[in-house]
Short mmCIF file of C-alpha atoms and ligand atoms in Angstrom, two decimals:
data_model
loop_
_atom_site.label_atom_id
_atom_site.label_comp_id
_atom_site.label_asym_id
_atom_site.label_seq_id
_atom_site.Cartn_x
_atom_site.Cartn_y
_atom_site.Cartn_z
CA MET A 1 2.21 24.28 30.54
CA GLY A 2 2.61 23.43 26.82
CA GLU A 3 -0.15 23.06 24.25
CA ALA A 4 -2.14 19.82 24.44
CA THR A 5 -1.04 17.37 21.77
CA THR A 6 -3.55 15.94 19.34
CA CYS A 7 -3.75 12.35 18.17
CA TRP A 8 -5.88 10.57 15.60
CA ALA A 9 -6.50 6.87 15.19
CA LEU A 10 -6.46 5.40 11.67
CA ILE A 11 -7.99 1.95 11.18
CA PRO A 12 -7.27 0.25 7.83
CA ILE A 13 -10.04 -2.08 6.76
CA LYS A 14 -10.49 -4.00 3.50
CA PRO A 15 -13.78 -3.57 1.66
CA PRO A 16 -16.62 -5.86 2.89
CA GLY A 17 -16.27 -9.48 1.91
CA GLN A 18 -12.53 -9.21 1.24
CA GLY A 19 -11.04 -9.57 4.70
CA LYS A 20 -10.01 -12.46 6.92
CA SER A 21 -9.63 -14.98 4.11
CA ARG A 22 -7.50 -17.19 6.36
CA LEU A 23 -10.66 -17.88 8.41
CA SER A 24 -12.54 -19.22 5.42
CA GLY A 25 -11.94 -22.84 6.42
CA ALA A 26 -13.63 -22.24 9.80
CA LEU A 27 -16.38 -19.67 9.10
CA ASP A 28 -18.68 -19.18 6.14
CA ALA A 29 -18.55 -15.90 4.22
CA GLN A 30 -21.52 -14.31 5.97
CA VAL A 31 -20.30 -15.06 9.50
CA ARG A 32 -16.80 -13.96 8.56
CA SER A 33 -18.06 -10.64 7.28
CA ARG A 34 -20.18 -10.10 10.41
CA LEU A 35 -17.17 -10.97 12.56
CA VAL A 36 -15.04 -8.44 10.67
CA GLU A 37 -17.72 -5.80 11.29
CA ALA A 38 -18.08 -6.65 15.01
CA MET A 39 -14.30 -6.47 15.54
CA LEU A 40 -14.09 -3.17 13.65
CA LYS A 41 -16.83 -1.77 15.85
CA ARG A 42 -14.97 -2.88 18.96
CA VAL A 43 -11.75 -1.20 17.78
CA ALA A 44 -13.51 2.01 16.70
CA ASP A 45 -15.46 2.19 19.98
CA ALA A 46 -12.24 1.73 22.01
CA ALA A 47 -10.58 4.50 20.00
CA ARG A 48 -13.54 6.85 20.41
CA ALA A 49 -13.63 6.20 24.16
CA SER A 50 -9.96 7.10 24.67
CA PRO A 51 -9.61 10.69 25.93
CA ALA A 52 -6.21 10.86 24.21
CA ILE A 53 -7.70 10.39 20.70
CA GLN A 54 -9.46 13.33 19.08
CA ARG A 55 -10.49 11.76 15.79
CA VAL A 56 -11.03 8.23 14.50
CA CYS A 57 -10.81 7.54 10.76
CA LEU A 58 -11.02 4.43 8.65
CA LEU A 59 -8.72 3.83 5.72
CA SER A 60 -10.90 2.05 3.18
CA ASP A 61 -13.12 2.29 0.19
CA PRO A 62 -15.06 5.58 0.70
CA GLU A 63 -18.29 3.68 -0.12
CA LEU A 64 -17.79 1.56 3.02
CA ARG A 65 -20.81 1.62 5.29
CA CYS A 66 -20.26 0.53 8.82
CA ALA A 67 -22.26 0.75 12.03
CA ALA A 68 -20.10 3.53 13.44
CA PRO A 69 -20.34 6.93 11.70
CA LEU A 70 -16.64 7.46 11.04
CA ALA A 71 -14.69 9.54 8.58
CA VAL A 72 -13.26 7.39 5.81
CA LEU A 73 -9.93 8.26 4.20
CA ASN A 74 -9.65 6.92 0.68
CA ASP A 75 -7.65 3.75 0.14
CA ALA A 76 -5.71 4.70 -2.96
CA GLY A 77 -4.87 1.05 -3.72
CA GLY A 78 -1.60 -0.78 -4.18
CA GLY A 79 -1.88 -2.74 -0.93
CA LEU A 80 -1.78 -1.75 2.72
CA ASN A 81 1.68 -0.16 2.86
CA THR A 82 1.19 1.95 -0.26
CA ALA A 83 -2.32 2.98 0.80
CA LEU A 84 -1.06 4.06 4.25
CA GLU A 85 1.77 6.10 2.77
CA ALA A 86 -0.64 7.84 0.42
CA ALA A 87 -3.03 8.56 3.28
CA MET A 88 -0.26 10.09 5.40
CA ALA A 89 0.65 12.39 2.52
CA THR A 90 -2.94 13.61 2.12
CA LEU A 91 -4.29 13.87 5.66
CA PRO A 92 -7.10 16.37 6.23
CA GLN A 93 -5.71 19.61 7.67
CA PRO A 94 -4.94 20.65 10.32
CA ALA A 95 -3.12 17.36 10.80
CA PRO A 96 -2.67 16.03 14.35
CA ASP A 97 0.64 15.85 16.25
CA ARG A 98 0.50 12.07 16.23
CA ILE A 99 -1.31 9.29 14.45
CA VAL A 100 -1.94 5.73 15.62
CA VAL A 101 -2.48 3.12 12.93
CA ILE A 102 -4.37 0.25 14.46
CA ALA A 103 -5.58 -3.07 13.05
CA ALA A 104 -9.30 -3.67 12.83
CA ASP A 105 -9.11 -7.28 14.08
CA LEU A 106 -8.41 -6.74 17.82
CA PRO A 107 -11.59 -7.88 19.64
CA GLN A 108 -10.13 -7.34 23.12
CA LEU A 109 -8.84 -3.85 22.54
CA SER A 110 -9.60 -1.32 25.31
CA PRO A 111 -9.60 2.49 25.44
CA GLN A 112 -6.58 2.24 27.77
CA ASP A 113 -4.62 0.47 25.01
CA LEU A 114 -5.28 3.45 22.73
CA THR A 115 -4.37 5.94 25.43
CA MET A 116 -1.09 4.12 26.02
CA LEU A 117 -0.26 4.33 22.32
CA ALA A 118 -1.29 7.96 22.02
CA THR A 119 0.65 9.32 25.00
CA VAL A 120 4.23 8.23 24.35
CA SER A 121 6.87 10.97 24.34
CA PRO A 122 7.16 13.14 21.22
CA ARG A 123 10.31 11.66 19.64
CA THR A 124 9.07 8.10 20.08
CA ILE A 125 7.52 5.60 17.72
CA ALA A 126 5.50 3.01 19.63
CA ILE A 127 4.93 -0.42 18.11
CA ALA A 128 2.56 -3.13 19.31
CA PRO A 129 3.57 -6.62 18.09
CA ASP A 130 1.18 -9.53 17.67
CA ARG A 131 1.21 -12.53 20.05
CA HIS A 132 4.03 -14.15 18.08
CA GLY A 133 6.27 -11.09 18.16
CA MET A 134 6.29 -11.15 14.35
CA GLY A 135 3.53 -8.96 13.01
CA THR A 136 2.47 -5.44 13.93
CA ASN A 137 -0.98 -4.72 15.35
CA ALA A 138 -0.52 -1.01 16.02
CA ILE A 139 2.01 1.70 15.37
CA SER A 140 2.02 5.18 16.87
CA LEU A 141 3.85 7.82 14.87
CA PRO A 142 4.62 11.47 15.50
CA ILE A 143 3.35 13.39 12.46
CA THR A 144 6.93 14.35 11.58
CA ALA A 145 7.70 10.64 11.14
CA ALA A 146 4.35 9.59 9.66
CA GLN A 147 4.94 11.36 6.38
CA ARG A 148 8.38 9.75 5.84
CA PHE A 149 7.68 6.34 7.33
CA ARG A 150 7.87 3.37 4.94
CA PHE A 151 5.27 0.97 6.23
CA GLN A 152 6.39 -2.67 6.27
CA PHE A 153 3.21 -4.66 6.87
CA GLY A 154 3.58 -8.17 5.51
CA THR A 155 5.93 -10.78 6.95
CA GLN A 156 7.98 -10.06 10.09
CA SER A 157 6.75 -6.48 10.14
CA PHE A 158 7.50 -5.89 13.85
CA ILE A 159 11.28 -6.04 13.37
CA ALA A 160 11.02 -4.24 10.04
CA HIS A 161 9.04 -1.38 11.67
CA ARG A 162 11.67 -1.12 14.42
CA HIS A 163 14.38 -0.77 11.77
CA GLU A 164 12.34 1.85 9.98
CA ALA A 165 12.03 3.88 13.22
CA ASP A 166 15.83 3.60 13.70
CA ARG A 167 16.40 4.76 10.12
CA LEU A 168 14.38 7.91 10.79
CA GLY A 169 16.18 8.57 14.11
CA TYR A 170 13.25 7.99 16.49
CA SER A 171 13.36 5.96 19.65
CA VAL A 172 11.14 2.89 19.79
CA GLU A 173 8.83 1.73 22.53
CA THR A 174 7.24 -1.71 22.44
CA MET A 175 3.63 -1.77 23.62
CA LEU A 176 2.35 -4.98 25.11
CA SER A 177 -1.15 -5.82 26.31
CA ASP A 178 -3.70 -8.59 25.74
CA GLY A 179 -5.88 -6.24 23.77
CA LEU A 180 -3.04 -5.23 21.48
CA GLU A 181 -1.49 -8.67 21.01
CA LYS A 182 -4.54 -10.72 20.17
CA ASP A 183 -5.37 -10.13 16.55
CA ILE A 184 -7.53 -12.71 14.83
CA ASP A 185 -5.78 -14.21 11.81
CA GLU A 186 -6.14 -18.00 11.99
CA PRO A 187 -8.90 -20.36 13.16
CA ALA A 188 -6.77 -21.10 16.26
CA ASP A 189 -7.13 -17.43 17.29
CA LEU A 190 -10.97 -17.52 17.29
CA PRO A 191 -11.39 -18.28 21.03
CA ASP A 192 -9.90 -14.80 21.66
CA ALA A 193 -12.75 -13.29 19.59
CA GLU A 194 -15.52 -14.90 21.63
CA VAL A 195 -17.71 -11.86 22.25
CA CYS A 196 -17.49 -10.64 18.66
CA LEU A 197 -18.10 -14.14 17.39
CA GLN A 198 -21.31 -14.44 19.44
CA GLU A 199 -22.56 -11.28 17.69
CA ALA A 200 -21.62 -12.70 14.30
CA LEU A 201 -23.23 -16.14 14.61
N1 GTP B 301 -7.61 -0.29 3.62
C1 GTP B 301 -6.90 -1.45 3.60
N2 GTP B 301 -6.88 -2.23 4.66
C2 GTP B 301 -6.15 -3.39 4.60
C3 GTP B 301 -5.45 -3.77 3.42
N3 GTP B 301 -4.83 -4.96 3.67
C4 GTP B 301 -5.14 -5.30 4.93
N4 GTP B 301 -5.93 -4.36 5.49
C5 GTP B 301 -6.46 -4.32 6.87
O1 GTP B 301 -5.34 -4.38 7.75
C6 GTP B 301 -5.63 -5.16 8.89
C7 GTP B 301 -4.60 -6.28 9.05
O2 GTP B 301 -4.67 -7.15 7.95
P1 GTP B 301 -4.67 -8.71 8.11
O3 GTP B 301 -4.54 -9.15 9.50
O4 GTP B 301 -3.73 -9.31 7.12
O5 GTP B 301 -6.21 -9.07 7.75
P2 GTP B 301 -6.88 -9.55 6.39
O6 GTP B 301 -6.12 -9.02 5.23
O7 GTP B 301 -8.30 -9.22 6.52
O8 GTP B 301 -6.71 -11.13 6.54
P3 GTP B 301 -6.38 -12.27 5.43
O9 GTP B 301 -7.32 -12.11 4.29
O10 GTP B 301 -6.61 -13.54 6.18
O11 GTP B 301 -4.94 -12.06 5.06
C8 GTP B 301 -7.07 -5.64 8.71
O12 GTP B 301 -7.90 -4.70 9.40
C9 GTP B 301 -7.31 -5.53 7.21
O13 GTP B 301 -8.68 -5.29 6.87
C10 GTP B 301 -5.51 -2.90 2.28
O14 GTP B 301 -4.91 -3.12 1.22
N5 GTP B 301 -6.24 -1.74 2.43
C1 PEQ B 302 -0.29 -7.36 8.03
C2 PEQ B 302 0.40 -8.33 8.95
O1 PEQ B 302 -0.50 -8.72 9.93
P1 PEQ B 302 -1.10 -10.17 10.09
O2 PEQ B 302 -1.69 -10.52 8.76
O3 PEQ B 302 0.00 -11.09 10.53
O4 PEQ B 302 -2.10 -9.88 11.14
C3 PEQ B 302 1.56 -7.66 9.69
O5 PEQ B 302 1.49 -7.56 10.93
O6 PEQ B 302 2.51 -7.26 9.06
#
């Protein structure tokens, strides 16, 4: 039997008060910020409950205080893609075999979703698209790929991330589940955040 592989989850989150601006027409600033916190807690709890994940880190401002006591990797600035690339280059050692980058706005995420992302075969990059098949809600990278991967968050990132995996010579697996697809970007998405929204109101 081979050595057990290790996997960490990395959750990027903007500093308090800065996230989910597209919801500002539907929710006031205080509710929005509580919703962001409730969704982050849900994602962090799901990651911590997955037996395939050994460590859960946030990528954010190191001053961030959140309900869950999690390690925070410094967001070096420059936007999400640049900050992720910098974080991959400066991971605490010993680094894991695999790292799952997962959005903080997935209120229906389950531990099984994390386990599915963490347990793909070694030469595989797994990508979870959003409900429109356009954006990327999670990406699971072997450590050998993580440090060369050019993140493409922004518009149409799902296809761009697939191309990036091809460029690096990894096979791609698409991960689909309700928990992974249903990120909360627009007011129309809010019914999918019902439980977190109850906490926030
Ligand atoms: N650390 C960090 N996290 C980011 C950054 N940009 C986006 N994120 C996080 O990445 C995830 C996906 O981002 P979006 O869905 O665009 O969320 P958002 O930026 O809060 O939403 P809008 O303000 O409406 O665009 C969320 O968890 C964000 O908090 C960044 O520059 N640094
Ligand atoms: C960051 C962006 O996510 P969205 O803002 O569409 O959730 C993306 O998936 O590239």
